[in-house]
């Protein structure tokens, strides 16, 4: 119960008749009003995670990414960014490039993403849900 609700408490008959004549909203007395639960609208969300964490993800990508020979010979480097879906079972799908370096580096990065094992899926209120991950990767000829 909440005490002292402004303009929801009718204290006299003239206030009640004014309220009913000017609006169709229901007015409550202090004793009739119950506040909603303070935590009822909170949604608990956790994003999808690569099993083993960010370090394991980095190691996987470095191991699976094969630098294209043509890009090595031309000295092509840069940051490629991909997006992909992690479904309710943790399966990776629908990978595509959002920031390109070269067609061959992009393709090599997508192949590395496709070889990823299952992720821990995103959770919303304790239920696994599909989510989109944005993943940057620095293609560099030097360590």
CSV table of C-alpha atoms in Angstrom, one decimal:
chain,number,residue,atom,x,y,z
A,1,UNK,CA,0.0,0.0,0.0
A,2,UNK,CA,1.2,3.5,-0.7
A,3,UNK,CA,0.1,6.5,1.3
A,4,UNK,CA,-0.3,10.0,0.0
A,5,UNK,CA,-1.0,9.5,-3.7
A,6,UNK,CA,-1.4,12.9,-5.4
A,7,UNK,CA,-4.7,13.5,-7.1
A,8,UNK,CA,-5.8,9.9,-6.5
A,9,UNK,CA,-7.3,10.5,-3.1
A,10,UNK,CA,-10.8,12.0,-3.0
A,11,UNK,CA,-11.2,13.7,0.4
A,12,UNK,CA,-14.6,15.3,0.0
A,13,UNK,CA,-17.8,14.8,-1.9
A,14,UNK,CA,-17.2,18.0,-4.0
A,15,UNK,CA,-13.8,16.6,-5.1
A,16,UNK,CA,-15.4,13.3,-6.0
A,17,UNK,CA,-18.1,14.9,-8.1
A,18,UNK,CA,-15.6,17.2,-9.8
A,19,UNK,CA,-13.4,14.2,-10.6
A,20,UNK,CA,-16.3,12.1,-12.0
A,21,UNK,CA,-17.6,15.1,-14.1
A,22,UNK,CA,-14.2,15.9,-15.7
A,23,UNK,CA,-12.6,12.5,-16.4
A,24,UNK,CA,-13.4,8.9,-17.0
A,25,UNK,CA,-10.3,7.7,-15.1
A,26,UNK,CA,-10.9,5.7,-12.0
A,27,UNK,CA,-9.8,7.3,-8.8
A,28,UNK,CA,-8.6,5.3,-5.9
A,29,UNK,CA,-8.6,6.0,-2.2
A,30,UNK,CA,-5.3,5.3,-0.4
A,31,UNK,CA,-6.7,2.1,1.0
A,32,UNK,CA,-7.8,0.8,-2.4
A,33,UNK,CA,-4.5,1.3,-4.2
A,34,UNK,CA,-1.8,-1.4,-4.3
A,35,UNK,CA,1.5,-0.6,-6.0
A,36,UNK,CA,2.9,-3.0,-8.6
A,37,UNK,CA,5.7,-5.3,-7.5
A,38,UNK,CA,8.9,-3.3,-7.9
A,39,UNK,CA,10.7,-6.1,-9.8
A,40,UNK,CA,7.8,-7.3,-12.0
A,41,UNK,CA,9.1,-5.6,-15.2
A,42,UNK,CA,12.7,-6.6,-14.9
A,43,UNK,CA,14.0,-8.9,-17.7
A,44,UNK,CA,17.2,-10.8,-16.9
A,45,UNK,CA,19.3,-11.2,-20.1
A,46,UNK,CA,22.7,-12.7,-20.7
A,47,UNK,CA,24.4,-12.7,-24.1
A,48,UNK,CA,25.6,-15.8,-25.9
A,49,UNK,CA,29.1,-16.8,-24.9
A,50,UNK,CA,31.9,-18.8,-26.5
A,51,UNK,CA,32.6,-21.8,-24.3
A,52,UNK,CA,35.9,-21.0,-22.6
A,53,UNK,CA,35.5,-17.2,-22.9
A,54,UNK,CA,37.1,-14.5,-25.0
A,55,UNK,CA,40.6,-16.0,-24.8
A,56,UNK,CA,39.4,-19.4,-26.1
A,57,UNK,CA,37.5,-17.6,-28.9
A,58,UNK,CA,40.6,-15.6,-29.9
A,59,UNK,CA,42.7,-18.8,-29.9
A,60,UNK,CA,40.1,-20.6,-32.0
A,61,UNK,CA,40.0,-17.8,-34.6
A,62,UNK,CA,43.8,-17.5,-34.8
A,63,UNK,CA,44.1,-21.3,-35.3
A,64,UNK,CA,41.2,-21.5,-37.9
A,65,UNK,CA,41.9,-18.3,-39.8
A,66,UNK,CA,44.1,-19.1,-42.8
A,67,UNK,CA,45.7,-15.9,-44.2
A,68,UNK,CA,45.1,-15.9,-48.0
A,69,UNK,CA,48.4,-16.1,-49.9
A,70,UNK,CA,47.4,-13.3,-52.3
A,71,UNK,CA,46.8,-10.9,-49.3
A,72,UNK,CA,50.2,-11.9,-47.8
A,73,UNK,CA,51.9,-11.1,-51.1
A,74,UNK,CA,50.2,-7.7,-51.4
A,75,UNK,CA,50.6,-6.8,-47.7
A,76,UNK,CA,46.8,-6.5,-47.1
A,77,UNK,CA,45.9,-6.1,-43.4
A,78,UNK,CA,42.9,-4.6,-41.5
A,79,UNK,CA,40.0,-5.2,-39.3
A,80,UNK,CA,37.2,-7.3,-40.6
A,81,UNK,CA,33.8,-7.4,-38.8
A,82,UNK,CA,31.2,-10.1,-39.1
A,83,UNK,CA,27.8,-10.7,-37.7
A,84,UNK,CA,26.2,-14.1,-37.1
A,85,UNK,CA,23.4,-15.8,-35.3
A,86,UNK,CA,23.7,-18.0,-32.2
A,87,UNK,CA,20.4,-19.9,-31.9
A,88,UNK,CA,18.7,-21.4,-28.9
A,89,UNK,CA,20.8,-24.5,-29.0
A,90,UNK,CA,24.1,-22.5,-29.4
A,91,UNK,CA,24.5,-23.3,-33.1
A,92,UNK,CA,26.3,-20.6,-35.2
A,93,UNK,CA,24.6,-19.7,-38.5
A,94,UNK,CA,23.9,-16.9,-41.0
A,95,UNK,CA,27.4,-15.3,-40.8
A,96,UNK,CA,28.0,-12.3,-43.0
A,97,UNK,CA,30.6,-9.5,-43.3
A,98,UNK,CA,29.6,-5.9,-42.2
A,99,UNK,CA,33.1,-4.4,-42.6
A,100,UNK,CA,35.3,-5.8,-45.3
A,101,UNK,CA,39.1,-5.9,-45.7
A,102,UNK,CA,39.3,-7.9,-48.9
A,103,UNK,CA,37.1,-10.6,-50.5
A,104,UNK,CA,39.7,-13.3,-49.7
A,105,UNK,CA,40.2,-12.2,-46.1
A,106,UNK,CA,36.5,-11.9,-45.6
A,107,UNK,CA,36.0,-15.4,-46.9
A,108,UNK,CA,38.7,-16.8,-44.7
A,109,UNK,CA,37.2,-15.2,-41.7
A,110,UNK,CA,33.7,-16.5,-42.5
A,111,UNK,CA,35.2,-20.0,-42.8
A,112,UNK,CA,36.8,-19.6,-39.4
A,113,UNK,CA,33.4,-18.6,-38.0
A,114,UNK,CA,31.7,-21.6,-39.6
A,115,UNK,CA,34.1,-24.0,-37.9
A,116,UNK,CA,33.3,-22.7,-34.4
A,117,UNK,CA,31.8,-25.2,-31.9
A,118,UNK,CA,28.5,-24.5,-30.2
A,119,UNK,CA,28.2,-21.5,-28.0
A,120,UNK,CA,26.4,-21.1,-24.7
A,121,UNK,CA,23.2,-19.5,-26.0
A,122,UNK,CA,21.8,-16.2,-24.8
A,123,UNK,CA,19.3,-16.4,-22.0
A,124,UNK,CA,16.3,-14.3,-21.3
A,125,UNK,CA,14.5,-14.9,-18.0
A,126,UNK,CA,16.1,-18.3,-17.9
A,127,UNK,CA,15.1,-19.4,-21.4
A,128,UNK,CA,17.6,-19.8,-24.2
A,129,UNK,CA,16.9,-17.3,-27.1
A,130,UNK,CA,18.4,-16.6,-30.5
A,131,UNK,CA,20.7,-13.6,-30.7
A,132,UNK,CA,23.0,-11.8,-33.1
A,133,UNK,CA,26.7,-11.5,-32.4
A,134,UNK,CA,29.0,-8.9,-33.9
A,135,UNK,CA,32.6,-10.1,-34.0
A,136,UNK,CA,35.6,-8.0,-35.1
A,137,UNK,CA,38.9,-9.7,-36.1
A,138,UNK,CA,42.2,-8.0,-36.9
A,139,UNK,CA,43.9,-9.6,-39.9
A,140,UNK,CA,47.6,-8.7,-39.4
A,141,UNK,CA,50.8,-10.0,-41.0
A,142,UNK,CA,52.8,-9.2,-37.9
A,143,UNK,CA,52.1,-10.6,-34.4
